[in-house]
Short mmCIF file of C-alpha atoms in Angstrom, two decimals:
data_model
loop_
_atom_site.label_atom_id
_atom_site.label_comp_id
_atom_site.label_asym_id
_atom_site.label_seq_id
_atom_site.Cartn_x
_atom_site.Cartn_y
_atom_site.Cartn_z
CA MET A 1 96.99 122.97 106.96
CA THR A 2 95.19 124.27 110.02
CA GLN A 3 96.93 124.58 113.38
CA LEU A 4 94.60 121.89 114.71
CA LYS A 5 95.70 119.46 111.99
CA ARG A 6 99.37 120.28 112.58
CA THR A 7 98.97 119.65 116.29
CA ALA A 8 97.20 116.35 115.68
CA ARG A 9 99.88 115.22 113.22
CA ASN A 10 102.73 116.16 115.54
CA SER A 11 100.98 114.38 118.40
CA GLU A 12 100.60 111.23 116.30
CA ALA A 13 104.24 111.28 115.22
CA SER A 14 105.35 111.47 118.84
CA LEU A 15 103.62 108.15 119.54
CA CYS A 16 106.39 106.16 117.82
CA THR A 17 109.27 107.00 120.13
CA PRO A 18 112.10 104.46 120.58
CA ASP A 19 110.89 103.76 124.13
CA ALA A 20 107.30 103.26 122.98
CA ILE A 21 108.44 100.91 120.22
CA ALA A 22 110.61 98.95 122.66
CA ASP A 23 107.60 98.53 124.96
CA SER A 24 105.26 97.44 122.15
CA LEU A 25 104.60 94.16 120.37
CA LEU A 26 107.41 95.08 117.98
CA ALA A 27 109.96 94.21 120.67
CA ARG A 28 109.60 90.56 119.71
CA TYR A 29 111.43 91.35 116.45
CA ARG A 30 114.55 92.65 118.21
CA ASP A 31 116.56 89.56 117.27
CA LEU A 32 115.40 89.68 113.64
CA VAL A 33 116.54 93.26 113.01
CA ASP A 34 120.20 93.94 112.25
CA ASP A 35 120.14 97.40 113.92
CA TRP A 36 117.34 97.85 116.45
CA ASP A 37 118.13 101.50 117.18
CA ALA A 38 118.04 102.41 113.47
CA PHE A 39 114.80 100.44 113.04
CA ALA A 40 113.11 102.23 115.96
CA ALA A 41 114.34 105.63 114.79
CA ALA A 42 113.02 105.04 111.26
CA LEU A 43 109.55 104.18 112.56
CA GLY A 44 109.47 107.55 114.32
CA ARG A 45 110.10 109.50 111.11
CA ALA A 46 107.42 110.55 108.64
CA LEU A 47 107.34 108.55 105.42
CA PRO A 48 108.40 110.28 102.18
CA THR A 49 105.71 110.71 99.57
CA CYS A 50 106.23 108.83 96.31
CA VAL A 51 104.48 109.25 92.96
CA TRP A 52 104.88 107.49 89.64
CA ALA A 53 104.29 108.95 86.19
CA ASN A 54 101.46 107.48 84.12
CA PRO A 55 103.32 105.79 81.22
CA THR A 56 100.47 106.47 78.79
CA ARG A 57 100.46 110.24 79.43
CA ILE A 58 103.74 111.71 80.67
CA THR A 59 107.42 111.01 81.21
CA PRO A 60 108.90 111.14 84.72
CA GLU A 61 111.06 114.07 83.60
CA ALA A 62 108.06 116.07 82.41
CA LEU A 63 106.17 115.23 85.60
CA GLY A 64 109.12 116.48 87.63
CA LEU A 65 108.90 119.83 85.83
CA LEU A 66 105.18 120.13 86.59
CA LEU A 67 105.88 119.36 90.25
CA ALA A 68 108.57 122.05 90.33
CA GLU A 69 106.10 124.59 88.93
CA ASP A 70 103.83 123.69 91.85
CA GLY A 71 106.72 124.35 94.23
CA ILE A 72 107.28 120.64 94.95
CA GLU A 73 110.83 119.34 94.93
CA SER A 74 111.14 115.81 93.56
CA VAL A 75 113.97 113.33 93.21
CA PRO A 76 113.89 110.50 90.65
CA GLN A 77 114.07 107.05 92.22
CA PRO A 78 116.60 105.12 90.12
CA ASN A 79 115.51 101.86 91.71
CA LEU A 80 111.84 102.38 90.82
CA PRO A 81 110.85 102.90 87.18
CA ARG A 82 108.96 106.16 86.59
CA ALA A 83 108.88 107.06 90.31
CA LEU A 84 109.67 110.38 92.00
CA SER A 85 110.30 110.83 95.71
CA LEU A 86 108.79 113.89 97.42
CA ALA A 87 109.13 115.30 100.90
CA PRO A 88 107.09 113.72 103.70
CA GLY A 89 103.64 115.19 104.05
CA VAL A 90 103.22 116.35 100.44
CA LYS A 91 99.57 115.84 99.59
CA THR A 92 98.82 114.90 96.02
CA GLY A 93 95.14 114.02 95.75
CA GLN A 94 93.90 117.42 94.50
CA ARG A 95 96.91 118.67 92.57
CA TRP A 96 95.84 119.34 89.01
CA TRP A 97 98.32 116.84 87.54
CA TYR A 98 96.96 114.16 89.85
CA CYS A 99 93.36 114.97 88.90
CA ALA A 100 94.35 114.74 85.22
CA GLY A 101 95.65 111.21 85.74
CA LEU A 102 99.26 112.11 84.99
CA ALA A 103 100.48 110.48 88.19
CA HIS A 104 99.55 108.16 91.00
CA ALA A 105 100.82 108.32 94.57
CA GLN A 106 101.94 105.02 96.03
CA GLU A 107 104.33 104.20 98.85
CA SER A 108 107.68 103.21 97.39
CA VAL A 109 108.01 99.69 98.79
CA SER A 110 104.48 98.78 97.73
CA GLN A 111 105.54 99.33 94.12
CA LEU A 112 107.85 96.30 94.22
CA PRO A 113 105.33 93.46 93.71
CA ALA A 114 104.48 94.59 90.17
CA LEU A 115 108.20 94.60 89.32
CA LEU A 116 108.70 91.05 90.60
CA LEU A 117 105.70 89.53 88.82
CA ASP A 118 107.73 89.45 85.59
CA LEU A 119 104.86 90.88 83.55
CA LYS A 120 104.60 90.59 79.78
CA PRO A 121 101.82 91.59 77.38
CA GLY A 122 99.59 88.64 76.61
CA GLN A 123 99.55 87.24 80.13
CA ARG A 124 96.30 86.65 81.97
CA VAL A 125 96.57 88.13 85.48
CA LEU A 126 94.52 88.06 88.71
CA ASP A 127 94.91 90.60 91.53
CA MET A 128 93.04 88.95 94.40
CA CYS A 129 92.96 91.84 96.92
CA ALA A 130 93.21 94.82 94.62
CA ALA A 131 91.77 97.98 96.23
CA PRO A 132 92.63 100.83 96.29
CA GLY A 133 94.32 100.05 93.01
CA GLY A 134 97.92 101.28 92.92
CA LYS A 135 99.35 97.83 92.28
CA THR A 136 96.48 97.01 89.91
CA ALA A 137 97.29 100.05 87.77
CA GLN A 138 100.99 99.17 87.77
CA ILE A 139 100.15 95.65 86.58
CA ALA A 140 97.78 97.02 83.93
CA PHE A 141 100.51 99.22 82.48
CA GLY A 142 103.02 96.36 82.83
CA LEU A 143 100.74 94.54 80.37
CA ASP A 144 100.82 97.63 78.10
CA ASN A 145 97.17 98.36 79.00
CA ARG A 146 96.17 95.34 76.90
CA GLY A 147 94.92 91.83 77.54
CA THR A 148 93.07 90.66 80.63
CA LEU A 149 93.64 91.64 84.24
CA VAL A 150 90.96 90.74 86.79
CA ALA A 151 91.07 92.93 89.91
CA ASN A 152 89.08 91.67 92.88
CA ASP A 153 88.23 92.98 96.32
CA ILE A 154 85.91 91.67 99.00
CA ALA A 155 84.30 95.05 99.78
CA TYR A 156 82.09 96.84 97.24
CA ALA A 157 82.95 100.29 98.64
CA ARG A 158 86.63 99.57 98.00
CA ILE A 159 85.83 98.42 94.46
CA LYS A 160 84.33 101.86 93.77
CA ALA A 161 87.55 103.53 94.97
CA LEU A 162 89.60 101.09 92.88
CA GLN A 163 87.56 101.82 89.76
CA GLY A 164 87.89 105.56 90.33
CA ASN A 165 91.68 105.30 90.31
CA LEU A 166 91.67 103.11 87.19
CA ASP A 167 89.34 105.53 85.37
CA ARG A 168 91.48 108.54 86.30
CA LEU A 169 94.59 106.80 84.95
CA GLY A 170 92.93 105.57 81.75
CA VAL A 171 93.18 101.83 82.38
CA VAL A 172 91.17 99.77 79.85
CA ASN A 173 92.40 96.19 80.39
CA VAL A 174 90.87 95.53 83.84
CA THR A 175 87.67 93.80 84.90
CA THR A 176 86.75 94.36 88.55
CA THR A 177 84.98 91.77 90.69
CA CYS A 178 83.68 91.78 94.25
CA ARG A 179 83.86 88.53 96.19
CA ASP A 180 85.87 86.59 98.77
CA ALA A 181 88.94 85.56 96.77
CA ALA A 182 89.49 82.56 99.04
CA ASN A 183 86.39 81.12 97.31
CA TRP A 184 87.41 82.15 93.79
CA PRO A 185 85.51 80.05 91.23
CA THR A 186 87.19 77.36 89.17
CA ALA A 187 85.08 78.51 86.22
CA SER A 188 87.24 81.65 85.95
CA GLY A 189 90.04 79.55 84.50
CA GLN A 190 93.73 79.73 85.32
CA PHE A 191 96.03 82.75 85.30
CA ASP A 192 99.66 83.28 84.27
CA ARG A 193 100.31 85.66 87.15
CA ILE A 194 98.50 86.10 90.47
CA LEU A 195 99.10 88.78 93.08
CA VAL A 196 98.02 88.03 96.66
CA ASP A 197 98.63 91.30 98.50
CA ALA A 198 96.96 89.91 101.59
CA PRO A 199 95.04 91.79 104.28
CA CYS A 200 97.36 91.89 107.27
CA SER A 201 98.02 93.45 110.68
CA SER A 202 99.77 96.38 108.91
CA GLU A 203 102.71 96.78 111.29
CA GLY A 204 104.82 98.01 108.37
CA THR A 205 102.56 101.05 107.88
CA LEU A 206 103.42 102.67 111.22
CA ARG A 207 105.25 105.52 109.54
CA ARG A 208 101.96 106.49 107.89
CA ASN A 209 99.73 105.45 110.80
CA PRO A 210 101.60 106.09 114.08
CA SER A 211 98.46 105.63 116.18
CA LEU A 212 98.46 101.97 115.13
CA LEU A 213 101.30 101.30 117.59
CA ALA A 214 98.99 101.35 120.58
CA ARG A 215 96.60 98.89 118.91
CA LEU A 216 99.12 96.22 117.91
CA ASP A 217 98.04 92.85 119.23
CA LEU A 218 99.43 89.39 118.56
CA SER A 219 95.90 88.08 118.23
CA ASN A 220 95.52 90.09 115.00
CA ALA A 221 98.34 88.14 113.34
CA GLN A 222 96.98 84.86 114.68
CA ARG A 223 93.49 85.71 113.46
CA LEU A 224 94.61 86.74 109.98
CA GLY A 225 96.88 83.77 109.34
CA PRO A 226 94.11 81.32 108.34
CA ARG A 227 92.61 83.89 105.95
CA GLN A 228 95.99 84.51 104.35
CA ARG A 229 96.52 80.77 103.90
CA GLY A 230 93.10 80.51 102.28
CA LEU A 231 93.96 83.24 99.77
CA LEU A 232 97.36 81.79 98.91
CA ARG A 233 95.93 78.26 98.65
CA LYS A 234 93.34 79.45 96.15
CA ALA A 235 96.01 81.32 94.20
CA VAL A 236 97.96 78.08 93.79
CA GLN A 237 94.84 76.36 92.47
CA ARG A 238 94.06 79.16 90.00
CA CYS A 239 97.63 79.55 88.73
CA ARG A 240 98.52 78.04 85.39
CA PRO A 241 101.31 75.43 85.23
CA GLY A 242 104.57 77.36 84.96
CA GLY A 243 102.88 80.51 86.26
CA ARG A 244 103.99 82.84 89.04
CA ILE A 245 102.32 83.86 92.31
CA LEU A 246 103.48 86.79 94.38
CA TYR A 247 102.44 86.85 98.05
CA SER A 248 103.01 90.09 99.95
CA THR A 249 102.06 91.81 103.19
CA CYS A 250 102.92 95.08 104.90
CA THR A 251 103.63 93.49 108.28
CA PHE A 252 106.65 92.12 110.12
CA ALA A 253 104.84 89.18 111.76
CA PRO A 254 106.27 85.76 110.77
CA GLU A 255 102.82 84.30 111.53
CA GLU A 256 101.54 86.22 108.49
CA ASN A 257 104.63 85.86 106.32
CA GLU A 258 107.08 82.94 106.33
CA LEU A 259 104.80 80.62 108.31
CA VAL A 260 101.97 81.14 105.81
CA VAL A 261 104.26 80.43 102.87
CA ALA A 262 105.80 77.40 104.60
CA ASP A 263 102.38 75.87 105.26
CA ILE A 264 101.26 76.31 101.66
CA LEU A 265 104.49 74.80 100.34
CA ALA A 266 103.83 71.80 102.59
CA GLU A 267 100.26 71.49 101.27
CA PHE A 268 101.46 71.28 97.65
CA PRO A 269 104.61 69.15 97.77
CA GLY A 270 106.46 69.08 94.48
CA MET A 271 104.06 71.58 92.87
CA LEU A 272 105.62 74.87 94.03
CA ARG A 273 109.03 76.37 94.45
CA LEU A 274 110.12 79.65 95.97
CA LEU A 275 112.02 81.69 93.43
CA PRO A 276 115.20 83.52 94.43
CA VAL A 277 114.48 87.16 93.59
CA SER A 278 116.01 90.56 94.26
CA VAL A 279 115.34 94.19 93.41
CA PRO A 280 118.38 96.15 92.21
CA GLY A 281 119.03 99.16 94.41
CA TRP A 282 116.94 97.83 97.30
CA ILE A 283 118.28 96.35 100.53
CA ALA A 284 116.35 93.28 101.61
CA SER A 285 116.87 90.70 104.33
CA PRO A 286 116.21 87.02 103.61
CA GLY A 287 113.15 85.35 105.03
CA ILE A 288 113.61 83.88 108.49
CA ARG A 289 114.12 80.14 108.93
CA VAL A 290 113.49 79.79 112.67
CA TRP A 291 110.67 81.32 114.68
CA GLU A 292 109.70 80.54 118.26
CA GLY A 293 111.18 77.06 118.11
CA ARG A 294 109.83 76.16 114.67
CA GLU A 295 112.47 75.41 112.07
CA LEU A 296 111.54 76.22 108.49
CA SER A 297 112.99 74.92 105.24
CA PRO A 298 116.12 76.75 104.06
CA GLU A 299 114.02 77.59 100.98
CA LEU A 300 112.20 80.22 103.08
CA GLY A 301 115.38 82.30 102.96
CA ARG A 302 114.38 83.19 99.39
CA CYS A 303 111.58 85.40 100.75
CA LEU A 304 112.36 89.11 101.03
CA ARG A 305 111.93 91.32 104.10
CA PHE A 306 112.13 95.07 103.60
CA TRP A 307 112.82 96.90 106.87
CA PRO A 308 112.03 100.64 107.18
CA HIS A 309 115.57 101.70 108.11
CA HIS A 310 117.22 100.05 105.11
CA ASN A 311 115.38 101.89 102.31
CA ASP A 312 113.63 104.80 104.10
CA SER A 313 110.35 103.01 103.39
CA GLY A 314 107.54 101.18 105.10
CA GLY A 315 107.91 97.56 106.12
CA PHE A 316 107.11 94.87 103.58
CA PHE A 317 107.34 91.13 102.92
CA ILE A 318 107.44 89.38 99.54
CA ALA A 319 107.53 85.74 98.47
CA VAL A 320 107.50 84.73 94.80
CA LEU A 321 106.32 81.21 94.01
CA GLU A 322 106.39 79.34 90.71
CA LYS A 323 103.97 76.53 89.91
CA ASP A 324 105.50 73.42 88.36
CA ALA A 325 105.08 73.36 84.59
CA SER A 326 104.01 69.70 84.72
CA ALA A 327 101.01 70.41 86.98
CA PRO A 328 97.63 69.64 85.40
CA ALA A 329 96.25 72.38 83.15
CA GLU A 330 92.55 73.23 83.02
CA PRO A 331 90.27 74.17 80.12
CA GLU A 332 90.02 77.80 79.12
CA PRO A 333 87.14 79.65 80.84
CA VAL A 334 83.83 80.60 79.35
CA LEU A 335 84.06 84.31 78.53
CA ALA A 336 81.59 86.98 79.55
CA PRO A 337 79.14 87.99 76.80
CA MET A 338 79.42 91.47 75.33
CA ASP A 339 76.49 93.69 74.32
CA THR A 340 77.66 95.64 71.28
CA ALA A 341 74.27 96.06 69.60
CA ASP A 342 74.08 99.88 69.60
CA SER A 343 77.71 100.89 70.00
CA ALA A 344 78.48 101.70 66.35
CA GLU A 345 75.95 104.52 66.17
CA TRP A 346 77.19 106.15 69.36
CA LEU A 347 80.83 105.86 68.29
CA ALA A 348 80.05 107.43 64.95
CA GLY A 349 78.46 110.35 66.78
CA LEU A 350 81.52 110.85 68.99
CA SER A 351 83.87 110.65 65.99
CA PHE A 352 81.82 113.22 64.06
CA LYS A 353 81.55 115.59 67.03
CA PHE A 354 85.22 115.59 67.99
CA GLY A 355 86.90 114.98 64.63
CA LEU A 356 88.20 111.46 65.24
CA SER A 357 89.17 109.19 62.35
CA ASP A 358 86.66 106.64 61.08
CA ASP A 359 88.76 103.71 62.35
CA TYR A 360 89.71 105.31 65.67
CA TRP A 361 87.76 102.86 67.83
CA SER A 362 89.19 99.73 66.19
CA ALA A 363 91.85 99.55 68.91
CA TYR A 364 89.15 98.94 71.54
CA ARG A 365 86.20 96.75 72.42
CA VAL A 366 83.10 98.80 73.14
CA ASN A 367 80.08 97.36 74.90
CA ARG A 368 77.08 98.35 76.96
CA GLN A 369 77.17 97.01 80.51
CA THR A 370 74.37 99.15 81.95
CA ARG A 371 71.67 101.45 80.65
CA ARG A 372 73.83 104.42 81.65
CA GLY A 373 76.21 104.11 78.74
CA LEU A 374 79.17 102.44 77.06
CA HIS A 375 82.38 100.93 78.39
CA LEU A 376 85.70 100.96 76.56
CA MET A 377 88.07 97.99 76.82
CA ALA A 378 91.32 96.93 75.21
CA ALA A 379 90.60 95.08 71.98
CA ASP A 380 91.95 91.82 73.39
CA HIS A 381 90.37 92.14 76.84
CA ALA A 382 88.50 88.88 77.53
CA PRO A 383 87.03 88.66 81.06
CA PRO A 384 85.56 85.38 82.30
CA ALA A 385 81.84 84.92 82.79
CA GLN A 386 82.50 83.84 86.40
CA PRO A 387 82.66 85.51 88.79
CA PRO A 388 80.26 88.20 87.53
CA ALA A 389 81.99 91.49 86.83
CA ALA A 390 81.37 94.65 88.80
CA GLY A 391 82.67 96.43 85.72
CA SER A 392 84.89 95.82 82.70
CA GLY A 393 87.10 98.49 81.19
CA LEU A 394 86.42 102.22 81.46
CA PHE A 395 82.93 103.76 81.53
CA PHE A 396 83.57 106.36 78.85
CA HIS A 397 80.32 107.58 77.27
CA ARG A 398 77.13 108.41 79.14
CA THR A 399 74.30 107.77 76.68
CA ASN A 400 71.39 108.19 79.10
CA ALA A 401 72.17 111.91 79.56
CA ARG A 402 70.52 114.59 77.45
CA PRO A 403 72.55 115.37 75.49
CA PRO A 404 74.85 112.33 75.73
CA LYS A 405 78.36 113.15 76.91
CA PRO A 406 81.74 111.53 77.46
CA THR A 407 82.71 110.81 81.04
CA THR A 408 85.75 112.56 82.50
CA GLY A 409 87.75 109.33 82.39
CA GLY A 410 86.72 108.84 78.78
CA ALA A 411 87.60 112.42 77.85
CA MET A 412 91.05 112.04 79.42
CA LEU A 413 91.61 108.87 77.41
CA PHE A 414 90.54 109.85 73.88
CA GLY A 415 90.60 113.64 74.28
CA ARG A 416 94.27 113.83 73.38
CA ASP A 417 93.33 112.63 69.88
CA VAL A 418 90.38 114.93 69.12
CA GLY A 419 90.62 117.44 66.31
CA GLN A 420 87.96 119.97 67.31
CA PHE A 421 85.89 121.38 70.18
CA ILE A 422 88.83 121.71 72.53
CA LEU A 423 89.75 124.66 74.76
CA ASP A 424 93.08 125.49 76.34
CA LEU A 425 92.60 126.91 79.84
CA SER A 426 94.60 129.47 81.73
CA ARG A 427 95.77 128.61 85.24
CA PRO A 428 92.88 130.49 86.96
CA GLN A 429 90.43 128.80 84.62
CA ARG A 430 92.03 125.42 85.36
CA ASP A 431 91.51 125.90 89.08
CA ALA A 432 87.92 127.07 88.57
CA TYR A 433 87.24 124.03 86.39
CA LEU A 434 88.60 121.60 89.00
CA ARG A 435 86.51 123.37 91.66
CA ARG A 436 83.43 122.63 89.51
CA GLU A 437 82.75 126.32 89.01
CA THR A 438 81.28 128.31 86.12
CA PHE A 439 83.71 130.80 84.59
CA ALA A 440 83.94 133.17 81.64
CA PRO A 441 85.78 132.31 78.42
CA THR A 442 88.15 134.77 76.80
CA PRO A 443 87.02 136.32 73.51
CA GLU A 444 89.47 134.04 71.70
CA GLN A 445 88.04 130.95 73.41
CA TRP A 446 84.50 132.01 72.65
CA ALA A 447 85.38 132.46 68.99
CA SER A 448 87.11 129.08 68.73
CA CYS A 449 84.15 126.87 69.73
CA THR A 450 80.42 126.84 69.22
CA PRO A 451 78.19 126.41 72.29
CA GLY A 452 77.90 122.86 73.60
CA GLN A 453 80.27 120.27 74.98
CA VAL A 454 83.99 120.95 74.72
CA MET A 455 87.15 119.19 75.85
CA VAL A 456 89.23 121.32 78.20
CA ARG A 457 92.99 121.12 78.32
CA TYR A 458 95.78 122.62 80.40
CA ARG A 459 99.42 122.55 79.34
CA GLY A 460 98.49 120.00 76.67
CA HIS A 461 96.82 117.60 79.12
CA ILE A 462 93.08 116.85 79.02
CA LEU A 463 91.19 117.68 82.23
CA GLY A 464 87.72 116.60 81.11
CA ILE A 465 84.48 117.91 79.64
CA ALA A 466 82.87 121.34 80.02
CA VAL A 467 79.78 122.95 78.55
CA MET A 468 80.05 126.30 76.78
CA HIS A 469 76.67 127.98 77.23
CA ARG A 470 75.09 130.41 74.81
CA SER A 471 74.89 132.87 77.70
CA GLY A 472 78.67 133.21 77.50
CA VAL A 473 79.95 131.08 80.37
CA ILE A 474 81.78 127.75 80.67
CA GLU A 475 80.31 125.20 83.10
CA SER A 476 82.62 122.58 84.58
CA GLN A 477 81.58 118.91 84.35
CA PHE A 478 84.44 117.69 86.54
CA PRO A 479 83.19 114.92 88.88
CA SER A 480 82.35 115.98 92.42
CA ARG A 481 83.90 112.77 93.81
CA TRP A 482 87.24 113.81 92.29
CA SER A 483 86.94 117.48 93.14
CA ALA A 484 85.97 116.73 96.76
CA GLY A 485 84.60 120.26 97.19
CA LEU A 486 88.00 121.83 97.80
CA ALA A 487 88.37 125.58 97.63
CA ALA A 488 91.22 125.34 95.09
CA ALA A 489 92.77 122.67 92.93
CA SER A 490 96.07 123.28 94.67
CA ALA A 491 94.61 122.78 98.12
CA VAL A 492 96.11 119.57 99.32
CA SER A 493 93.73 117.67 101.53
CA ASP A 494 94.65 114.25 100.23
CA VAL A 495 91.95 111.75 99.40
CA SER A 496 93.67 109.34 97.05
CA ASP A 497 97.39 108.90 97.69
CA LYS A 498 97.34 106.10 100.24
CA GLU A 499 97.83 102.42 99.81
CA ASP A 500 95.51 100.75 102.32
CA ALA A 501 96.84 98.02 104.57
CA GLY A 502 97.15 95.00 102.33
CA GLY A 503 96.04 97.10 99.36
#
């Protein structure tokens, strides 16, 4: 890190002093917090980094060993499955194990919604405000990377970031959509589980964004409240009878938390109930029942408030609602059509090239969504026709290239099963590959593969596709958007390890 960056970071951290917090909008929560001094002190400390191990690729124990080899100390989080806690300021986005999709960085408290959704394979799930995708990926793996998860966001640019994370992690049971979820179409059908991780005023992210303190304004909470009600209202309508809705924010404001939930409960009398929930190993305060003269139902105490000083985390709010099983059910949705006309020929070519078994692709649905190539989906993935998909599954084989080639996300997914045309890289070669450089093979590597496309692997983990040229060099095909033009794979300017406000 440059001296300029260190100075800027230290200057930002100094913004959240106890006096500054006491003089800010946060002072109105003084009576809600059990220990104001501890709360203010926690907001002035940098937030620990947290990563979780991709359950389809690596165990937390093995990930911890890779981190140690990179000089990163990690501590398993017993209260978060597959999660490791790292020191504050550790940047993950261009570490080789992150690029290979072995891990995802996600703030610890934001990992809780997926745990409380009570996920089971076979459920149909909607994530209404999904980008940048940490919670979406958790849900996908909670469904065993099977079935149907629809991940929506209102901004197309955020959908691209979401899809990039899903591709890197090898998620094949997600369809992404781009629309205002408050106007989600009835034609999509009903869902067993719905996550509403609502856009909010983000007060709980101050440990990551200290400069936000000076911009806190009550009008933000008042402005966002109607939008949050609209999202939660639509979630109730789209939830199946007996289904579960989780509403969450990363703010302390009751106007965006308990008051939103209370108003929606009042709109649907007898149709919803707040579930009493808890997270073992986590300290949570109950939802408030009185705010600025308004008395709320005792039921609101079943909401959970996570304060920064209790769990060394950001601030977070969670409410889990269950829809009455006797509520009217709706017909199943019309499903999106699939174009599978030319997939068999392309799959046969991939199987022949890389030594895959004849029935290898039977575990997936393969279809063409664009002229660029083929997408790979879980065999039982069944997205609705409405709203139109931005993408379904993982774009895994680029057929409009000459010659055709697997994408990096595709290579990471099926490359672990190939029987030929695979190269094991040394550490210097690994770094050169992730920098998108051309490098020389060893004599042994040159003898092991014929010129053309090859899978490249480091420590048993697929990194992607390279081209071995007849001239005697290996050309990296690692995506520029993942490489980010860094000088070394271990350089740690982070581009991917943040959960956006409400994301």
